[in-house]
Every structure is written in C-alpha cells, then in structure tokens.
GROMACS .gro file of C-alpha atoms in nm:
model
  273
    1UNK     CA    1  13.212  11.239   8.764
    2UNK     CA    2  13.085  11.098   9.094
    3UNK     CA    3  13.039  10.760   8.929
    4UNK     CA    4  13.408  10.742   8.837
    5UNK     CA    5  13.573  10.828   9.167
    6UNK     CA    6  13.544  10.985   9.509
    7UNK     CA    7  13.489  11.356   9.516
    8UNK     CA    8  13.821  11.534   9.555
    9UNK     CA    9  14.023  11.220   9.475
   10UNK     CA   10  14.283  11.314   9.214
   11UNK     CA   11  14.407  10.957   9.163
   12UNK     CA   12  14.320  10.780   8.840
   13UNK     CA   13  13.983  10.611   8.878
   14UNK     CA   14  13.954  10.232   8.835
   15UNK     CA   15  13.604  10.284   8.705
   16UNK     CA   16  13.725  10.541   8.456
   17UNK     CA   17  13.997  10.307   8.329
   18UNK     CA   18  13.757  10.016   8.287
   19UNK     CA   19  13.493  10.243   8.132
   20UNK     CA   20  13.746  10.381   7.883
   21UNK     CA   21  13.867  10.031   7.793
   22UNK     CA   22  13.521   9.883   7.744
   23UNK     CA   23  13.396  10.203   7.583
   24UNK     CA   24  13.671  10.193   7.321
   25UNK     CA   25  13.566   9.840   7.225
   26UNK     CA   26  13.201   9.945   7.206
   27UNK     CA   27  13.281  10.255   6.999
   28UNK     CA   28  13.489  10.058   6.750
   29UNK     CA   29  13.217   9.795   6.708
   30UNK     CA   30  12.945  10.060   6.680
   31UNK     CA   31  13.129  10.276   6.427
   32UNK     CA   32  13.231   9.979   6.213
   33UNK     CA   33  12.875   9.845   6.225
   34UNK     CA   34  12.736  10.180   6.109
   35UNK     CA   35  12.996  10.197   5.831
   36UNK     CA   36  12.912   9.844   5.719
   37UNK     CA   37  12.538   9.914   5.713
   38UNK     CA   38  12.581  10.244   5.529
   39UNK     CA   39  12.821  10.095   5.274
   40UNK     CA   40  12.594   9.796   5.212
   41UNK     CA   41  12.283  10.011   5.169
   42UNK     CA   42  12.462  10.251   4.935
   43UNK     CA   43  12.601   9.969   4.725
   44UNK     CA   44  12.274   9.775   4.734
   45UNK     CA   45  12.064  10.072   4.621
   46UNK     CA   46  12.303  10.160   4.339
   47UNK     CA   47  12.341   9.808   4.200
   48UNK     CA   48  11.972   9.731   4.249
   49UNK     CA   49  11.883  10.028   4.031
   50UNK     CA   50  12.122   9.905   3.762
   51UNK     CA   51  11.981   9.553   3.775
   52UNK     CA   52  11.624   9.683   3.763
   53UNK     CA   53  11.718   9.897   3.463
   54UNK     CA   54  11.875   9.594   3.291
   55UNK     CA   55  11.563   9.385   3.347
   56UNK     CA   56  11.345   9.666   3.214
   57UNK     CA   57  11.566   9.695   2.906
   58UNK     CA   58  11.541   9.322   2.841
   59UNK     CA   59  11.161   9.330   2.869
   60UNK     CA   60  11.133   9.630   2.636
   61UNK     CA   61  11.368   9.475   2.384
   62UNK     CA   62  11.163   9.156   2.386
   63UNK     CA   63  10.842   9.353   2.330
   64UNK     CA   64  10.992   9.528   2.027
   65UNK     CA   65  11.108   9.195   1.889
   66UNK     CA   66  10.763   9.039   1.945
   67UNK     CA   67  10.580   9.331   1.784
   68UNK     CA   68  10.803   9.322   1.477
   69UNK     CA   69  10.786   8.943   1.450
   70UNK     CA   70  10.407   8.948   1.464
   71UNK     CA   71  10.399   9.214   1.193
   72UNK     CA   72  10.637   9.014   0.974
   73UNK     CA   73  10.437   8.693   1.021
   74UNK     CA   74  10.112   8.870   0.928
   75UNK     CA   75  10.268   9.003   0.609
   76UNK     CA   76  10.389   8.652   0.530
   77UNK     CA   77  10.032   8.532   0.574
   78UNK     CA   78   9.920   8.791   0.317
   79UNK     CA   79  10.181   8.660   0.073
   80UNK     CA   80  10.094   8.297   0.123
   81UNK     CA   81   9.716   8.351   0.106
   82UNK     CA   82   9.747   8.615  -0.167
   83UNK     CA   83   9.491   8.831   0.013
   84UNK     CA   84   9.574   9.197   0.060
   85UNK     CA   85   9.278   9.245   0.294
   86UNK     CA   86   9.478   9.059   0.559
   87UNK     CA   87   9.745   9.329   0.555
   88UNK     CA   88   9.812   9.422   0.922
   89UNK     CA   89   9.832   9.768   1.074
   90UNK     CA   90  10.154   9.826   1.264
   91UNK     CA   91  10.126  10.049   1.572
   92UNK     CA   92  10.427  10.263   1.496
   93UNK     CA   93  10.352  10.511   1.776
   94UNK     CA   94  10.354  10.235   2.038
   95UNK     CA   95  10.672  10.090   1.891
   96UNK     CA   96  10.843  10.430   1.903
   97UNK     CA   97  10.731  10.481   2.261
   98UNK     CA   98  10.875  10.144   2.360
   99UNK     CA   99  11.196  10.218   2.169
  100UNK     CA  100  11.239  10.554   2.347
  101UNK     CA  101  11.185  10.383   2.683
  102UNK     CA  102  11.444  10.123   2.589
  103UNK     CA  103  11.699  10.389   2.501
  104UNK     CA  104  11.637  10.570   2.830
  105UNK     CA  105  11.663  10.250   3.034
  106UNK     CA  106  11.998  10.143   2.889
  107UNK     CA  107  12.268  10.245   3.138
  108UNK     CA  108  12.581  10.111   2.969
  109UNK     CA  109  12.758  10.343   2.729
  110UNK     CA  110  12.869  10.040   2.528
  111UNK     CA  111  12.505   9.938   2.467
  112UNK     CA  112  12.382  10.277   2.343
  113UNK     CA  113  12.544  10.243   1.997
  114UNK     CA  114  12.376   9.904   1.963
  115UNK     CA  115  12.040  10.065   2.041
  116UNK     CA  116  12.105  10.314   1.760
  117UNK     CA  117  12.191  10.026   1.527
  118UNK     CA  118  11.863   9.853   1.619
  119UNK     CA  119  11.674  10.174   1.549
  120UNK     CA  120  11.841  10.208   1.209
  121UNK     CA  121  11.764   9.846   1.122
  122UNK     CA  122  11.402   9.892   1.219
  123UNK     CA  123  11.370  10.209   1.011
  124UNK     CA  124  11.504  10.018   0.710
  125UNK     CA  125  11.261   9.732   0.770
  126UNK     CA  126  10.962   9.966   0.806
  127UNK     CA  127  11.049  10.167   0.493
  128UNK     CA  128  11.074   9.841   0.301
  129UNK     CA  129  10.747   9.706   0.444
  130UNK     CA  130  10.560  10.023   0.345
  131UNK     CA  131  10.620   9.926  -0.019
  132UNK     CA  132  10.429   9.601   0.034
  133UNK     CA  133  10.099   9.731  -0.109
  134UNK     CA  134  10.272   9.868  -0.417
  135UNK     CA  135  10.460   9.543  -0.476
  136UNK     CA  136  10.153   9.328  -0.417
  137UNK     CA  137   9.948   9.520  -0.672
  138UNK     CA  138  10.224   9.537  -0.932
  139UNK     CA  139  10.192   9.281  -1.208
  140UNK     CA  140  10.562   9.291  -1.294
  141UNK     CA  141  10.690   9.197  -0.947
  142UNK     CA  142  10.674   8.851  -0.786
  143UNK     CA  143  10.543   8.920  -0.435
  144UNK     CA  144  10.694   8.608  -0.281
  145UNK     CA  145  11.031   8.675  -0.437
  146UNK     CA  146  11.024   9.035  -0.316
  147UNK     CA  147  10.918   8.927   0.034
  148UNK     CA  148  11.191   8.667   0.080
  149UNK     CA  149  11.452   8.848  -0.124
  150UNK     CA  150  11.406   9.208  -0.008
  151UNK     CA  151  11.180   9.240   0.296
  152UNK     CA  152  11.289   8.932   0.490
  153UNK     CA  153  11.664   9.018   0.483
  154UNK     CA  154  11.589   9.360   0.636
  155UNK     CA  155  11.378   9.189   0.902
  156UNK     CA  156  11.655   8.936   0.970
  157UNK     CA  157  11.901   9.225   1.005
  158UNK     CA  158  11.673   9.384   1.264
  159UNK     CA  159  11.636   9.055   1.452
  160UNK     CA  160  12.010   9.000   1.451
  161UNK     CA  161  12.077   9.352   1.583
  162UNK     CA  162  11.819   9.319   1.858
  163UNK     CA  163  11.967   8.982   1.957
  164UNK     CA  164  12.306   9.150   1.983
  165UNK     CA  165  12.147   9.415   2.204
  166UNK     CA  166  11.988   9.150   2.424
  167UNK     CA  167  12.323   8.975   2.460
  168UNK     CA  168  12.488   9.303   2.561
  169UNK     CA  169  12.216   9.376   2.818
  170UNK     CA  170  12.239   9.023   2.958
  171UNK     CA  171  12.615   9.064   2.986
  172UNK     CA  172  12.567   9.391   3.170
  173UNK     CA  173  12.312   9.226   3.400
  174UNK     CA  174  12.557   8.948   3.484
  175UNK     CA  175  12.831   9.206   3.546
  176UNK     CA  176  12.606   9.406   3.777
  177UNK     CA  177  12.508   9.090   3.962
  178UNK     CA  178  12.877   9.005   4.007
  179UNK     CA  179  12.940   9.361   4.128
  180UNK     CA  180  12.657   9.318   4.376
  181UNK     CA  181  12.817   9.003   4.517
  182UNK     CA  182  13.160   9.165   4.528
  183UNK     CA  183  13.014   9.478   4.687
  184UNK     CA  184  12.843   9.269   4.951
  185UNK     CA  185  13.173   9.116   5.056
  186UNK     CA  186  13.338   9.460   5.048
  187UNK     CA  187  13.066   9.598   5.272
  188UNK     CA  188  13.117   9.332   5.539
  189UNK     CA  189  13.494   9.387   5.551
  190UNK     CA  190  13.463   9.676   5.803
  191UNK     CA  191  13.249   9.449   6.019
  192UNK     CA  192  13.504   9.169   6.002
  193UNK     CA  193  13.787   9.410   6.079
  194UNK     CA  194  13.594   9.559   6.370
  195UNK     CA  195  13.520   9.215   6.514
  196UNK     CA  196  13.887   9.125   6.488
  197UNK     CA  197  13.988   9.455   6.645
  198UNK     CA  198  13.724   9.408   6.914
  199UNK     CA  199  13.853   9.061   6.998
  200UNK     CA  200  14.208   9.194   7.013
  201UNK     CA  201  14.101   9.476   7.243
  202UNK     CA  202  13.907   9.234   7.460
  203UNK     CA  203  14.218   9.016   7.496
  204UNK     CA  204  14.428   9.323   7.579
  205UNK     CA  205  14.164   9.432   7.827
  206UNK     CA  206  14.164   9.088   7.988
  207UNK     CA  207  14.543   9.105   8.017
  208UNK     CA  208  14.516   9.456   8.161
  209UNK     CA  209  14.258   9.352   8.421
  210UNK     CA  210  14.448   9.035   8.514
  211UNK     CA  211  14.784   9.213   8.540
  212UNK     CA  212  14.678   9.532   8.713
  213UNK     CA  213  14.374   9.431   8.918
  214UNK     CA  214  14.310   9.058   8.956
  215UNK     CA  215  14.670   8.952   9.030
  216UNK     CA  216  14.731   9.237   9.278
  217UNK     CA  217  14.407   9.153   9.461
  218UNK     CA  218  14.513   8.786   9.484
  219UNK     CA  219  14.856   8.888   9.616
  220UNK     CA  220  14.700   9.128   9.865
  221UNK     CA  221  14.467   8.852   9.985
  222UNK     CA  222  14.758   8.607  10.011
  223UNK     CA  223  14.964   8.861  10.205
  224UNK     CA  224  14.678   8.919  10.448
  225UNK     CA  225  14.631   8.543  10.497
  226UNK     CA  226  15.006   8.496  10.561
  227UNK     CA  227  15.000   8.773  10.820
  228UNK     CA  228  14.692   8.634  10.996
  229UNK     CA  229  14.815   8.273  11.000
  230UNK     CA  230  15.191   8.308  11.051
  231UNK     CA  231  15.241   8.668  11.152
  232UNK     CA  232  15.455   8.723  10.848
  233UNK     CA  233  15.507   9.088  10.769
  234UNK     CA  234  15.282   9.226  10.496
  235UNK     CA  235  15.513   9.387  10.246
  236UNK     CA  236  15.338   9.362   9.912
  237UNK     CA  237  15.384   9.668   9.692
  238UNK     CA  238  15.309   9.743   9.328
  239UNK     CA  239  15.321  10.038   9.095
  240UNK     CA  240  15.013  10.246   9.050
  241UNK     CA  241  14.824  10.545   9.177
  242UNK     CA  242  14.463  10.434   9.155
  243UNK     CA  243  14.218  10.321   9.421
  244UNK     CA  244  14.368   9.971   9.435
  245UNK     CA  245  14.710  10.113   9.519
  246UNK     CA  246  14.543  10.330   9.782
  247UNK     CA  247  14.374  10.024   9.934
  248UNK     CA  248  14.706   9.836   9.939
  249UNK     CA  249  14.877  10.130  10.106
  250UNK     CA  250  14.596  10.144  10.360
  251UNK     CA  251  14.621   9.770  10.433
  252UNK     CA  252  14.997   9.799  10.473
  253UNK     CA  253  14.956  10.089  10.713
  254UNK     CA  254  14.684   9.916  10.914
  255UNK     CA  255  14.885   9.595  10.944
  256UNK     CA  256  15.195   9.789  11.053
  257UNK     CA  257  14.986   9.972  11.314
  258UNK     CA  258  14.838   9.639  11.422
  259UNK     CA  259  15.187   9.489  11.457
  260UNK     CA  260  15.301   9.791  11.657
  261UNK     CA  261  14.991   9.770  11.875
  262UNK     CA  262  15.044   9.401  11.942
  263UNK     CA  263  15.406   9.475  12.034
  264UNK     CA  264  15.299   9.744  12.279
  265UNK     CA  265  15.039   9.516  12.434
  266UNK     CA  266  15.295   9.238  12.468
  267UNK     CA  267  15.545   9.478  12.630
  268UNK     CA  268  15.282   9.608  12.872
  269UNK     CA  269  15.189   9.256  12.977
  270UNK     CA  270  15.557   9.171  13.035
  271UNK     CA  271  15.601   9.487  13.241
  272UNK     CA  272  15.306   9.395  13.462
  273UNK     CA  273  15.457   9.056  13.533
   0.00000   0.00000   0.00000
C-alpha cells in the first residue's frame, strides 16, 4: 500500500480515491466488453451452425431433385424412341444415402414432416417406375399413355413435395439470418450500455476531481497569493481528511506561524528603537 499513501498515515489516500474511481470505470468497460464478446461468439457459433445446416439441406434437396429428374427424362427418352435398351439404371443406394443426410441436416421440427412426405412421394414414384419394363413389353398397354397418365403424375407429386421442402428450408434460412442480425444487435447492447455507463462515471469523476481537488487547490493558491501580496489572513478551510486537507492545514499553520513571527520581529525592532 506504499503507492497509495504514506506509511502510518490513516487518512484516506488521494491516490486510492482516484485509483478506485478510474478502476471502477475500467472494470465496467472490461466486464461489459468480455460479456459482449462472449455473447456474440456464442450467438454467432449457434446461428452459423444453423445456417450451414440449412445450406447443406438445400444442396442435398437439389441433388435429389436433379437425380430424379434425370431418371425421369431418361425414361421419357425410352418412351419417345421406343427403345428399351436406353432404360437407365437409377442409383437407389446413392439416393437413399443423400436422403438420409438430408433428414439428418434438417434442424426445424416443422420441416421434418415434409421430409417424410418427400420420402413417401419418392417411394411411390420408384415403385411405379419399376413397372416400366413390364408396361413397355405388354402389348395391351400404351406405353406413352401409361407414362404420362400414371408415372408422370407420381413424379410431379414428388417434385411438388420437394419444392415445398425447399421453400420451408429457405424460409428457415431467412429466419436464421434474421436471428443472426438481431442477435448481433443484442450482443452489442452490453457494450453500448457500458460505454454509456463509462461516460457517466467519467463525468462524475470529473465533477469529483474538480469539486474536491482542483477547486480547493485553486482556492489554496489564491489564498497564498492574497497573503503574500496584501498580507490578508489565510483562512481557507474545507471538509475532508485526505492529504489535500492535511496540506491545507499545514499551510494554514505555517502562515499563522509566519504572521506571529513577523509580529515578534516587528515588536523587537520597535523595542530596540
């Protein structure tokens, strides 16, 4: 505690007062800054994961739609060219893998039922498409009529369901992006509050320093100048028990002793005459 006052001095230390005042401002700014950074990082990591999951879901959904569209177009080519040798092979294992990844990447509970609907629509489309060879070889069935009347509606149902899923995921992505923006502003609120509190404390500290240190020093200096120039008695006093009050008391005592000494000297000189 040597830096805050003289050893053995029980009066309140000016250094300690100023250190406590400035330290409180620094602590408030530091704590609020840490809170702001922690809150922003927590919010950013959480929302970033949701947004990344939404983007992954959109990409997977588009891959499923592209795979199914390509398969449907190849079957249409078989119908139009009347050539069964052009019949494509659908990679069902890859499709199922992508579908499972899509289901795992969907984070919204409202989108999960739509994923199940897409899966059901796809199962219906695939079961219908597996009858293509049988229909193509049957003499009693018009392949084109079966394709456009039976197979294509099931494909359109799948496409419609997957478009609904994409719309839901896009809506979730927009909501998460809005939450990210709102969370950003929420995270800077502690910083704004701390800056405001810091400015208020700085103003209070300035008032404290002006009222309890600067103004008394000016008055002490003015009192000393008045005594030196006009001999006016130094009688400035103020409340306090710190080092500044001790200095003022010492100045008052020294000036009184100086006045008394001058009086004695003057009396001695008059006695000699």
